[in-house]
Amino acid sequence: MSDPRQRGATALRRGHGLRIGRRILHYDAVDSTNSRVLALHGDGVVVAAEAQTAGRGRHGRSWHSAPGQGLWMSVGFDRAIDGLLFAAALAVRDTVRDALSGRGCAVSLKWPNDVLVDGRKASGMLIERRGGRTALGIGINVHQQRDDFPEELRDRAISLDMAAGRELSRWRLLRALITHLDRRIATVEAEGALGAWTEWAAACAIEGRRIRSGEEEGVAIRLDRTGAIILSTPSGVRTVAWGDVVEQHAF
Ligand code: BTN
């Protein structure tokens, strides 16, 4: 078998970078951009919509996707990509950080893939698989003001305009996001997931956090290579997969 780094270099030389967004479909409204890319074919196709009528969040929740207020987009792949969660979380974090650079905002990752600005959620991500197809769905709050969010989210959500104190361009954000995704995903494909996992795990800073998952509550010891939390609970050490956590708090 050939050296994976050599294979990676060859893959990049063959132009496997800059693969995402060669085809971009933009709609006024769809049910969910994830559903749309799951129904399409082709690697790296992007679907973006002004509004989603049935936007999906993690844990079966709905995702508030009001017309023209956010970047609601998905990328479809014809296969599973090892390390996609880590690469995509870092790409979104970097996109948001670049967009707010010089504004004095704290941009951070909250396990597994929320991007927080000054401690409030600015972006969420949902990876879904159907058949051989993968959808990477990303929602970034851009133009909302506080009262545009549902009441129960007002103290926990933030938009990039609120953080920047001015109106940002969703089109520019989309272009920056595609560039970051393309680079990060090309890297995990070329070199394997370990580098992205290491950077992602450090950024999540999960150690010592109090975690509740179902009936279980404990303190996070570390993240494993799948992205799951190794949790110390009164009844022993447990593994909590990244779909299962309900709450997390710093002590
Ligand atoms: C979460 O934090 O719960 C994940 C939210 C993911 C929302 C995005 S918006 C674009 C894409 N389409 C969907 O239906 N969901 C994702």
PDB file of C-alpha atoms and ligand atoms in Angstrom:
ATOM      1  CA  MET A   1       0.000   0.000   0.000  1.00  0.00           C
ATOM      2  CA  SER A   2       1.333   3.464  -0.804  1.00  0.00           C
ATOM      3  CA  ASP A   3       2.206   6.030   1.844  1.00  0.00           C
ATOM      4  CA  PRO A   4      -1.018   7.958   2.771  1.00  0.00           C
ATOM      5  CA  ARG A   5       0.776  11.335   2.680  1.00  0.00           C
ATOM      6  CA  GLN A   6       2.037  10.532  -0.816  1.00  0.00           C
ATOM      7  CA  ARG A   7      -1.498   9.572  -1.844  1.00  0.00           C
ATOM      8  CA  GLY A   8      -2.707  12.822  -0.286  1.00  0.00           C
ATOM      9  CA  ALA A   9      -0.215  14.942  -2.179  1.00  0.00           C
ATOM     10  CA  THR A  10      -1.233  13.204  -5.392  1.00  0.00           C
ATOM     11  CA  ALA A  11      -4.913  13.779  -4.613  1.00  0.00           C
ATOM     12  CA  LEU A  12      -4.314  17.499  -4.028  1.00  0.00           C
ATOM     13  CA  ARG A  13      -2.218  17.768  -7.212  1.00  0.00           C
ATOM     14  CA  ARG A  14      -5.048  16.171  -9.165  1.00  0.00           C
ATOM     15  CA  GLY A  15      -7.203  19.041  -8.042  1.00  0.00           C
ATOM     16  CA  HIS A  16      -9.242  17.322  -5.330  1.00  0.00           C
ATOM     17  CA  GLY A  17      -9.164  20.645  -3.480  1.00  0.00           C
ATOM     18  CA  LEU A  18     -11.655  23.228  -4.764  1.00  0.00           C
ATOM     19  CA  ARG A  19     -14.213  20.519  -5.284  1.00  0.00           C
ATOM     20  CA  ILE A  20     -16.954  21.917  -3.071  1.00  0.00           C
ATOM     21  CA  GLY A  21     -19.304  24.396  -4.672  1.00  0.00           C
ATOM     22  CA  ARG A  22     -18.471  23.771  -8.294  1.00  0.00           C
ATOM     23  CA  ARG A  23     -22.229  23.406  -8.524  1.00  0.00           C
ATOM     24  CA  ILE A  24     -24.339  25.723  -6.336  1.00  0.00           C
ATOM     25  CA  LEU A  25     -28.136  25.584  -6.352  1.00  0.00           C
ATOM     26  CA  HIS A  26     -29.900  28.515  -4.747  1.00  0.00           C
ATOM     27  CA  TYR A  27     -33.610  28.464  -3.864  1.00  0.00           C
ATOM     28  CA  ASP A  28     -36.052  30.972  -2.409  1.00  0.00           C
ATOM     29  CA  ALA A  29     -37.510  28.283  -0.154  1.00  0.00           C
ATOM     30  CA  VAL A  30     -37.047  24.555   0.389  1.00  0.00           C
ATOM     31  CA  ASP A  31     -38.205  22.170   3.094  1.00  0.00           C
ATOM     32  CA  SER A  32     -34.620  21.464   4.190  1.00  0.00           C
ATOM     33  CA  THR A  33     -31.388  21.997   2.271  1.00  0.00           C
ATOM     34  CA  ASN A  34     -30.189  18.684   3.769  1.00  0.00           C
ATOM     35  CA  SER A  35     -33.156  16.860   2.206  1.00  0.00           C
ATOM     36  CA  ARG A  36     -32.362  18.479  -1.144  1.00  0.00           C
ATOM     37  CA  VAL A  37     -28.700  17.433  -1.243  1.00  0.00           C
ATOM     38  CA  LEU A  38     -29.574  13.935  -0.058  1.00  0.00           C
ATOM     39  CA  ALA A  39     -31.843  13.594  -3.101  1.00  0.00           C
ATOM     40  CA  LEU A  40     -29.146  14.785  -5.532  1.00  0.00           C
ATOM     41  CA  HIS A  41     -26.051  13.115  -6.932  1.00  0.00           C
ATOM     42  CA  GLY A  42     -22.508  14.361  -7.125  1.00  0.00           C
ATOM     43  CA  ASP A  43     -19.719  15.180  -4.722  1.00  0.00           C
ATOM     44  CA  GLY A  44     -19.537  18.702  -3.344  1.00  0.00           C
ATOM     45  CA  VAL A  45     -22.832  20.013  -4.692  1.00  0.00           C
ATOM     46  CA  VAL A  46     -24.078  22.945  -2.571  1.00  0.00           C
ATOM     47  CA  VAL A  47     -27.718  23.793  -1.937  1.00  0.00           C
ATOM     48  CA  ALA A  48     -28.497  27.144  -0.308  1.00  0.00           C
ATOM     49  CA  ALA A  49     -31.910  28.614   0.404  1.00  0.00           C
ATOM     50  CA  GLU A  50     -33.323  31.945   1.499  1.00  0.00           C
ATOM     51  CA  ALA A  51     -35.754  30.079   3.769  1.00  0.00           C
ATOM     52  CA  GLN A  52     -36.419  26.552   4.996  1.00  0.00           C
ATOM     53  CA  THR A  53     -39.939  25.484   5.836  1.00  0.00           C
ATOM     54  CA  ALA A  54     -38.807  22.373   7.738  1.00  0.00           C
ATOM     55  CA  GLY A  55     -35.191  23.066   8.713  1.00  0.00           C
ATOM     56  CA  ARG A  56     -33.825  20.285  10.905  1.00  0.00           C
ATOM     57  CA  GLY A  57     -31.590  20.587  13.932  1.00  0.00           C
ATOM     58  CA  ARG A  58     -29.848  17.963  16.058  1.00  0.00           C
ATOM     59  CA  HIS A  59     -31.807  15.706  18.434  1.00  0.00           C
ATOM     60  CA  GLY A  60     -34.857  15.852  16.108  1.00  0.00           C
ATOM     61  CA  ARG A  61     -35.361  19.542  16.848  1.00  0.00           C
ATOM     62  CA  SER A  62     -36.475  22.003  14.205  1.00  0.00           C
ATOM     63  CA  TRP A  63     -34.114  24.764  13.068  1.00  0.00           C
ATOM     64  CA  HIS A  64     -35.529  28.281  12.847  1.00  0.00           C
ATOM     65  CA  SER A  65     -34.678  29.388   9.264  1.00  0.00           C
ATOM     66  CA  ALA A  66     -36.540  32.625   8.577  1.00  0.00           C
ATOM     67  CA  PRO A  67     -36.392  34.127   5.053  1.00  0.00           C
ATOM     68  CA  GLY A  68     -33.235  36.066   4.265  1.00  0.00           C
ATOM     69  CA  GLN A  69     -31.923  36.048   7.831  1.00  0.00           C
ATOM     70  CA  GLY A  70     -29.253  33.403   7.741  1.00  0.00           C
ATOM     71  CA  LEU A  71     -26.997  31.247   5.667  1.00  0.00           C
ATOM     72  CA  TRP A  72     -28.904  27.978   5.337  1.00  0.00           C
ATOM     73  CA  MET A  73     -26.847  25.606   3.229  1.00  0.00           C
ATOM     74  CA  SER A  74     -25.856  21.978   2.723  1.00  0.00           C
ATOM     75  CA  VAL A  75     -23.123  20.133   0.896  1.00  0.00           C
ATOM     76  CA  GLY A  76     -23.774  16.647  -0.503  1.00  0.00           C
ATOM     77  CA  PHE A  77     -21.280  13.828  -0.933  1.00  0.00           C
ATOM     78  CA  ASP A  78     -21.608  10.441  -2.624  1.00  0.00           C
ATOM     79  CA  ARG A  79     -19.881   8.692   0.291  1.00  0.00           C
ATOM     80  CA  ALA A  80     -18.945   8.933   3.958  1.00  0.00           C
ATOM     81  CA  ILE A  81     -15.900  11.064   4.803  1.00  0.00           C
ATOM     82  CA  ASP A  82     -13.844  10.093   7.811  1.00  0.00           C
ATOM     83  CA  GLY A  83     -13.277  13.189   9.953  1.00  0.00           C
ATOM     84  CA  LEU A  84     -16.023  15.260   8.276  1.00  0.00           C
ATOM     85  CA  LEU A  85     -17.441  16.369  11.643  1.00  0.00           C
ATOM     86  CA  PHE A  86     -14.071  17.721  12.805  1.00  0.00           C
ATOM     87  CA  ALA A  87     -13.122  19.333   9.478  1.00  0.00           C
ATOM     88  CA  ALA A  88     -16.507  21.007   9.055  1.00  0.00           C
ATOM     89  CA  ALA A  89     -16.684  22.306  12.637  1.00  0.00           C
ATOM     90  CA  LEU A  90     -13.248  23.919  12.242  1.00  0.00           C
ATOM     91  CA  ALA A  91     -14.183  25.357   8.831  1.00  0.00           C
ATOM     92  CA  VAL A  92     -17.325  27.028  10.197  1.00  0.00           C
ATOM     93  CA  ARG A  93     -15.458  28.312  13.269  1.00  0.00           C
ATOM     94  CA  ASP A  94     -12.770  29.815  11.000  1.00  0.00           C
ATOM     95  CA  THR A  95     -15.365  31.397   8.682  1.00  0.00           C
ATOM     96  CA  VAL A  96     -17.119  33.064  11.612  1.00  0.00           C
ATOM     97  CA  ARG A  97     -13.818  34.136  13.167  1.00  0.00           C
ATOM     98  CA  ASP A  98     -12.658  35.731   9.890  1.00  0.00           C
ATOM     99  CA  ALA A  99     -15.996  37.513   9.413  1.00  0.00           C
ATOM    100  CA  LEU A 100     -15.753  39.033  12.905  1.00  0.00           C
ATOM    101  CA  SER A 101     -12.041  39.698  12.968  1.00  0.00           C
ATOM    102  CA  GLY A 102     -11.136  43.003  14.585  1.00  0.00           C
ATOM    103  CA  ARG A 103     -14.536  43.222  16.332  1.00  0.00           C
ATOM    104  CA  GLY A 104     -13.282  41.996  19.695  1.00  0.00           C
ATOM    105  CA  CYS A 105     -15.625  38.980  19.754  1.00  0.00           C
ATOM    106  CA  ALA A 106     -14.785  35.627  21.327  1.00  0.00           C
ATOM    107  CA  VAL A 107     -15.479  32.894  18.756  1.00  0.00           C
ATOM    108  CA  SER A 108     -15.398  29.328  20.092  1.00  0.00           C
ATOM    109  CA  LEU A 109     -16.481  25.768  19.369  1.00  0.00           C
ATOM    110  CA  LYS A 110     -18.921  24.026  21.670  1.00  0.00           C
ATOM    111  CA  TRP A 111     -18.810  20.243  21.458  1.00  0.00           C
ATOM    112  CA  PRO A 112     -19.561  18.751  19.061  1.00  0.00           C
ATOM    113  CA  ASN A 113     -20.095  21.407  16.386  1.00  0.00           C
ATOM    114  CA  ASP A 114     -21.833  24.566  17.573  1.00  0.00           C
ATOM    115  CA  VAL A 115     -20.030  27.839  16.943  1.00  0.00           C
ATOM    116  CA  LEU A 116     -20.486  30.346  19.744  1.00  0.00           C
ATOM    117  CA  VAL A 117     -19.857  34.072  19.626  1.00  0.00           C
ATOM    118  CA  ASP A 118     -19.416  35.651  23.040  1.00  0.00           C
ATOM    119  CA  GLY A 119     -20.920  32.461  24.509  1.00  0.00           C
ATOM    120  CA  ARG A 120     -24.088  32.496  22.376  1.00  0.00           C
ATOM    121  CA  LYS A 121     -24.901  30.166  19.479  1.00  0.00           C
ATOM    122  CA  ALA A 122     -24.283  31.644  16.030  1.00  0.00           C
ATOM    123  CA  SER A 123     -24.153  28.413  14.034  1.00  0.00           C
ATOM    124  CA  GLY A 124     -25.158  24.754  14.136  1.00  0.00           C
ATOM    125  CA  MET A 125     -24.391  21.787  11.962  1.00  0.00           C
ATOM    126  CA  LEU A 126     -26.230  18.579  11.102  1.00  0.00           C
ATOM    127  CA  ILE A 127     -24.610  15.625   9.315  1.00  0.00           C
ATOM    128  CA  GLU A 128     -27.070  13.070   7.958  1.00  0.00           C
ATOM    129  CA  ARG A 129     -26.590   9.848   5.971  1.00  0.00           C
ATOM    130  CA  ARG A 130     -29.104   8.249   3.643  1.00  0.00           C
ATOM    131  CA  GLY A 131     -28.130   5.255   1.546  1.00  0.00           C
ATOM    132  CA  GLY A 132     -24.622   6.002   0.337  1.00  0.00           C
ATOM    133  CA  ARG A 133     -25.222   9.744   0.479  1.00  0.00           C
ATOM    134  CA  THR A 134     -23.972  12.236   3.106  1.00  0.00           C
ATOM    135  CA  ALA A 135     -25.417  15.696   3.794  1.00  0.00           C
ATOM    136  CA  LEU A 136     -23.409  18.273   5.692  1.00  0.00           C
ATOM    137  CA  GLY A 137     -25.924  20.951   6.682  1.00  0.00           C
ATOM    138  CA  ILE A 138     -24.820  24.272   8.163  1.00  0.00           C
ATOM    139  CA  GLY A 139     -26.937  27.074   9.527  1.00  0.00           C
ATOM    140  CA  ILE A 140     -25.337  30.427  10.374  1.00  0.00           C
ATOM    141  CA  ASN A 141     -27.387  33.227  11.915  1.00  0.00           C
ATOM    142  CA  VAL A 142     -26.493  36.361   9.984  1.00  0.00           C
ATOM    143  CA  HIS A 143     -29.042  39.182   9.866  1.00  0.00           C
ATOM    144  CA  GLN A 144     -31.299  38.548  12.878  1.00  0.00           C
ATOM    145  CA  GLN A 145     -31.725  41.068  15.632  1.00  0.00           C
ATOM    146  CA  ARG A 146     -32.533  39.817  19.139  1.00  0.00           C
ATOM    147  CA  ASP A 147     -36.323  39.959  18.690  1.00  0.00           C
ATOM    148  CA  ASP A 148     -36.177  37.966  15.454  1.00  0.00           C
ATOM    149  CA  PHE A 149     -35.242  34.830  17.393  1.00  0.00           C
ATOM    150  CA  PRO A 150     -37.991  32.777  19.067  1.00  0.00           C
ATOM    151  CA  GLU A 151     -38.358  33.984  22.653  1.00  0.00           C
ATOM    152  CA  GLU A 152     -36.835  30.864  24.189  1.00  0.00           C
ATOM    153  CA  LEU A 153     -33.633  31.392  22.150  1.00  0.00           C
ATOM    154  CA  ARG A 154     -33.142  35.120  22.688  1.00  0.00           C
ATOM    155  CA  ASP A 155     -30.627  34.806  25.509  1.00  0.00           C
ATOM    156  CA  ARG A 156     -28.754  31.917  23.890  1.00  0.00           C
ATOM    157  CA  ALA A 157     -28.571  32.868  20.208  1.00  0.00           C
ATOM    158  CA  ILE A 158     -26.708  35.585  18.366  1.00  0.00           C
ATOM    159  CA  SER A 159     -26.341  36.647  14.733  1.00  0.00           C
ATOM    160  CA  LEU A 160     -23.144  37.786  13.062  1.00  0.00           C
ATOM    161  CA  ASP A 161     -24.675  41.224  12.388  1.00  0.00           C
ATOM    162  CA  MET A 162     -25.420  41.594  16.125  1.00  0.00           C
ATOM    163  CA  ALA A 163     -21.840  40.662  16.953  1.00  0.00           C
ATOM    164  CA  ALA A 164     -20.261  42.796  14.218  1.00  0.00           C
ATOM    165  CA  GLY A 165     -22.497  45.812  14.798  1.00  0.00           C
ATOM    166  CA  ARG A 166     -23.054  46.110  11.048  1.00  0.00           C
ATOM    167  CA  GLU A 167     -24.618  44.206   8.163  1.00  0.00           C
ATOM    168  CA  LEU A 168     -22.499  41.427   6.725  1.00  0.00           C
ATOM    169  CA  SER A 169     -22.848  39.889   3.266  1.00  0.00           C
ATOM    170  CA  ARG A 170     -24.278  36.353   3.198  1.00  0.00           C
ATOM    171  CA  TRP A 171     -22.840  35.808  -0.281  1.00  0.00           C
ATOM    172  CA  ARG A 172     -19.328  36.662   0.946  1.00  0.00           C
ATOM    173  CA  LEU A 173     -19.823  34.381   3.933  1.00  0.00           C
ATOM    174  CA  LEU A 174     -20.910  31.536   1.670  1.00  0.00           C
ATOM    175  CA  ARG A 175     -17.828  31.968  -0.509  1.00  0.00           C
ATOM    176  CA  ALA A 176     -15.538  32.039   2.543  1.00  0.00           C
ATOM    177  CA  LEU A 177     -17.285  28.999   4.034  1.00  0.00           C
ATOM    178  CA  ILE A 178     -16.903  27.006   0.816  1.00  0.00           C
ATOM    179  CA  THR A 179     -13.186  27.879   0.691  1.00  0.00           C
ATOM    180  CA  HIS A 180     -12.626  26.793   4.320  1.00  0.00           C
ATOM    181  CA  LEU A 181     -14.684  23.601   3.873  1.00  0.00           C
ATOM    182  CA  ASP A 182     -12.874  22.700   0.701  1.00  0.00           C
ATOM    183  CA  ARG A 183      -9.448  23.107   2.302  1.00  0.00           C
ATOM    184  CA  ARG A 184     -10.319  21.327   5.545  1.00  0.00           C
ATOM    185  CA  ILE A 185     -12.069  18.406   3.848  1.00  0.00           C
ATOM    186  CA  ALA A 186      -9.303  17.995   1.247  1.00  0.00           C
ATOM    187  CA  THR A 187      -6.844  17.825   4.152  1.00  0.00           C
ATOM    188  CA  VAL A 188      -8.689  15.066   6.071  1.00  0.00           C
ATOM    189  CA  GLU A 189      -9.050  13.115   2.864  1.00  0.00           C
ATOM    190  CA  ALA A 190      -5.383  13.515   2.010  1.00  0.00           C
ATOM    191  CA  GLU A 191      -3.859  13.039   5.469  1.00  0.00           C
ATOM    192  CA  GLY A 192      -6.527  11.251   7.514  1.00  0.00           C
ATOM    193  CA  ALA A 193      -8.682  12.613  10.322  1.00  0.00           C
ATOM    194  CA  LEU A 194      -6.133  12.751  13.154  1.00  0.00           C
ATOM    195  CA  GLY A 195      -4.859  16.299  12.560  1.00  0.00           C
ATOM    196  CA  ALA A 196      -8.377  17.733  12.370  1.00  0.00           C
ATOM    197  CA  TRP A 197      -9.466  15.660  15.388  1.00  0.00           C
ATOM    198  CA  THR A 198      -6.552  16.979  17.449  1.00  0.00           C
ATOM    199  CA  GLU A 199      -7.328  20.608  16.599  1.00  0.00           C
ATOM    200  CA  TRP A 200     -11.071  20.103  17.081  1.00  0.00           C
ATOM    201  CA  ALA A 201     -10.666  18.299  20.426  1.00  0.00           C
ATOM    202  CA  ALA A 202      -8.419  21.089  21.752  1.00  0.00           C
ATOM    203  CA  ALA A 203     -10.917  23.730  20.572  1.00  0.00           C
ATOM    204  CA  CYS A 204     -13.861  21.948  22.257  1.00  0.00           C
ATOM    205  CA  ALA A 205     -12.050  22.058  25.639  1.00  0.00           C
ATOM    206  CA  ILE A 206     -14.444  19.457  27.041  1.00  0.00           C
ATOM    207  CA  GLU A 207     -12.327  18.195  29.946  1.00  0.00           C
ATOM    208  CA  GLY A 208     -13.845  18.900  33.347  1.00  0.00           C
ATOM    209  CA  ARG A 209     -17.241  19.956  31.992  1.00  0.00           C
ATOM    210  CA  ARG A 210     -20.385  18.644  33.643  1.00  0.00           C
ATOM    211  CA  ILE A 211     -22.408  16.673  31.079  1.00  0.00           C
ATOM    212  CA  ARG A 212     -25.954  15.299  31.184  1.00  0.00           C
ATOM    213  CA  SER A 213     -26.986  12.561  28.737  1.00  0.00           C
ATOM    214  CA  GLY A 214     -30.343  10.876  29.342  1.00  0.00           C
ATOM    215  CA  GLU A 215     -30.444   9.828  32.985  1.00  0.00           C
ATOM    216  CA  GLU A 216     -26.679  10.022  33.319  1.00  0.00           C
ATOM    217  CA  GLU A 217     -24.701  12.957  34.594  1.00  0.00           C
ATOM    218  CA  GLY A 218     -20.950  13.162  35.005  1.00  0.00           C
ATOM    219  CA  VAL A 219     -17.725  14.963  34.340  1.00  0.00           C
ATOM    220  CA  ALA A 220     -16.009  14.773  30.938  1.00  0.00           C
ATOM    221  CA  ILE A 221     -12.590  13.138  31.070  1.00  0.00           C
ATOM    222  CA  ARG A 222     -11.655  13.466  27.390  1.00  0.00           C
ATOM    223  CA  LEU A 223     -12.835  12.976  23.799  1.00  0.00           C
ATOM    224  CA  ASP A 224     -12.158   9.729  21.951  1.00  0.00           C
ATOM    225  CA  ARG A 225     -11.153   9.437  18.281  1.00  0.00           C
ATOM    226  CA  THR A 226     -14.783   9.077  17.125  1.00  0.00           C
ATOM    227  CA  GLY A 227     -15.592  12.395  18.785  1.00  0.00           C
ATOM    228  CA  ALA A 228     -17.465  10.768  21.688  1.00  0.00           C
ATOM    229  CA  ILE A 229     -17.055  12.006  25.274  1.00  0.00           C
ATOM    230  CA  ILE A 230     -15.518   9.704  27.860  1.00  0.00           C
ATOM    231  CA  LEU A 231     -17.548  10.574  30.923  1.00  0.00           C
ATOM    232  CA  SER A 232     -16.926   9.829  34.576  1.00  0.00           C
ATOM    233  CA  THR A 233     -20.268   9.204  36.319  1.00  0.00           C
ATOM    234  CA  PRO A 234     -21.100   7.972  39.845  1.00  0.00           C
ATOM    235  CA  SER A 235     -21.814   4.526  38.313  1.00  0.00           C
ATOM    236  CA  GLY A 236     -18.582   4.295  36.309  1.00  0.00           C
ATOM    237  CA  VAL A 237     -16.940   5.461  33.099  1.00  0.00           C
ATOM    238  CA  ARG A 238     -19.327   5.889  30.144  1.00  0.00           C
ATOM    239  CA  THR A 239     -18.938   6.773  26.460  1.00  0.00           C
ATOM    240  CA  VAL A 240     -21.348   9.375  25.152  1.00  0.00           C
ATOM    241  CA  ALA A 241     -21.637   9.542  21.357  1.00  0.00           C
ATOM    242  CA  TRP A 242     -21.963  12.966  19.810  1.00  0.00           C
ATOM    243  CA  GLY A 243     -25.689  12.622  19.197  1.00  0.00           C
ATOM    244  CA  ASP A 244     -26.514  11.922  22.831  1.00  0.00           C
ATOM    245  CA  VAL A 245     -25.600  14.882  25.011  1.00  0.00           C
ATOM    246  CA  VAL A 246     -28.448  17.047  26.218  1.00  0.00           C
ATOM    247  CA  GLU A 247     -26.610  19.617  28.331  1.00  0.00           C
ATOM    248  CA  GLN A 248     -23.088  20.647  29.081  1.00  0.00           C
ATOM    249  CA  HIS A 249     -21.807  23.206  31.577  1.00  0.00           C
ATOM    250  CA  ALA A 250     -18.455  24.493  32.664  1.00  0.00           C
ATOM    251  CA  PHE A 251     -17.945  24.148  36.421  1.00  0.00           C
TER     252      PHE A 251
HETATM  253  C1  BTN B   1     -28.225  22.174  15.318  1.00  0.00           C
HETATM  254  O1  BTN B   1     -27.443  22.918  15.905  1.00  0.00           O
HETATM  255  O2  BTN B   1     -29.186  21.665  15.898  1.00  0.00           O
HETATM  256  C2  BTN B   1     -27.971  21.878  13.859  1.00  0.00           C
HETATM  257  C3  BTN B   1     -28.655  22.878  12.977  1.00  0.00           C
HETATM  258  C4  BTN B   1     -28.403  22.635  11.497  1.00  0.00           C
HETATM  259  C5  BTN B   1     -29.219  23.574  10.639  1.00  0.00           C
HETATM  260  C6  BTN B   1     -28.856  23.506   9.192  1.00  0.00           C
HETATM  261  S1  BTN B   1     -29.589  24.816   8.256  1.00  0.00           S
HETATM  262  C7  BTN B   1     -29.117  24.041   6.768  1.00  0.00           C
HETATM  263  C8  BTN B   1     -29.287  22.543   6.946  1.00  0.00           C
HETATM  264  N1  BTN B   1     -30.626  22.118   6.612  1.00  0.00           N
HETATM  265  C9  BTN B   1     -31.302  21.646   7.645  1.00  0.00           C
HETATM  266  O3  BTN B   1     -32.470  21.220   7.616  1.00  0.00           O
HETATM  267  N2  BTN B   1     -30.528  21.704   8.754  1.00  0.00           N
HETATM  268  C10 BTN B   1     -29.212  22.220   8.451  1.00  0.00           C
END
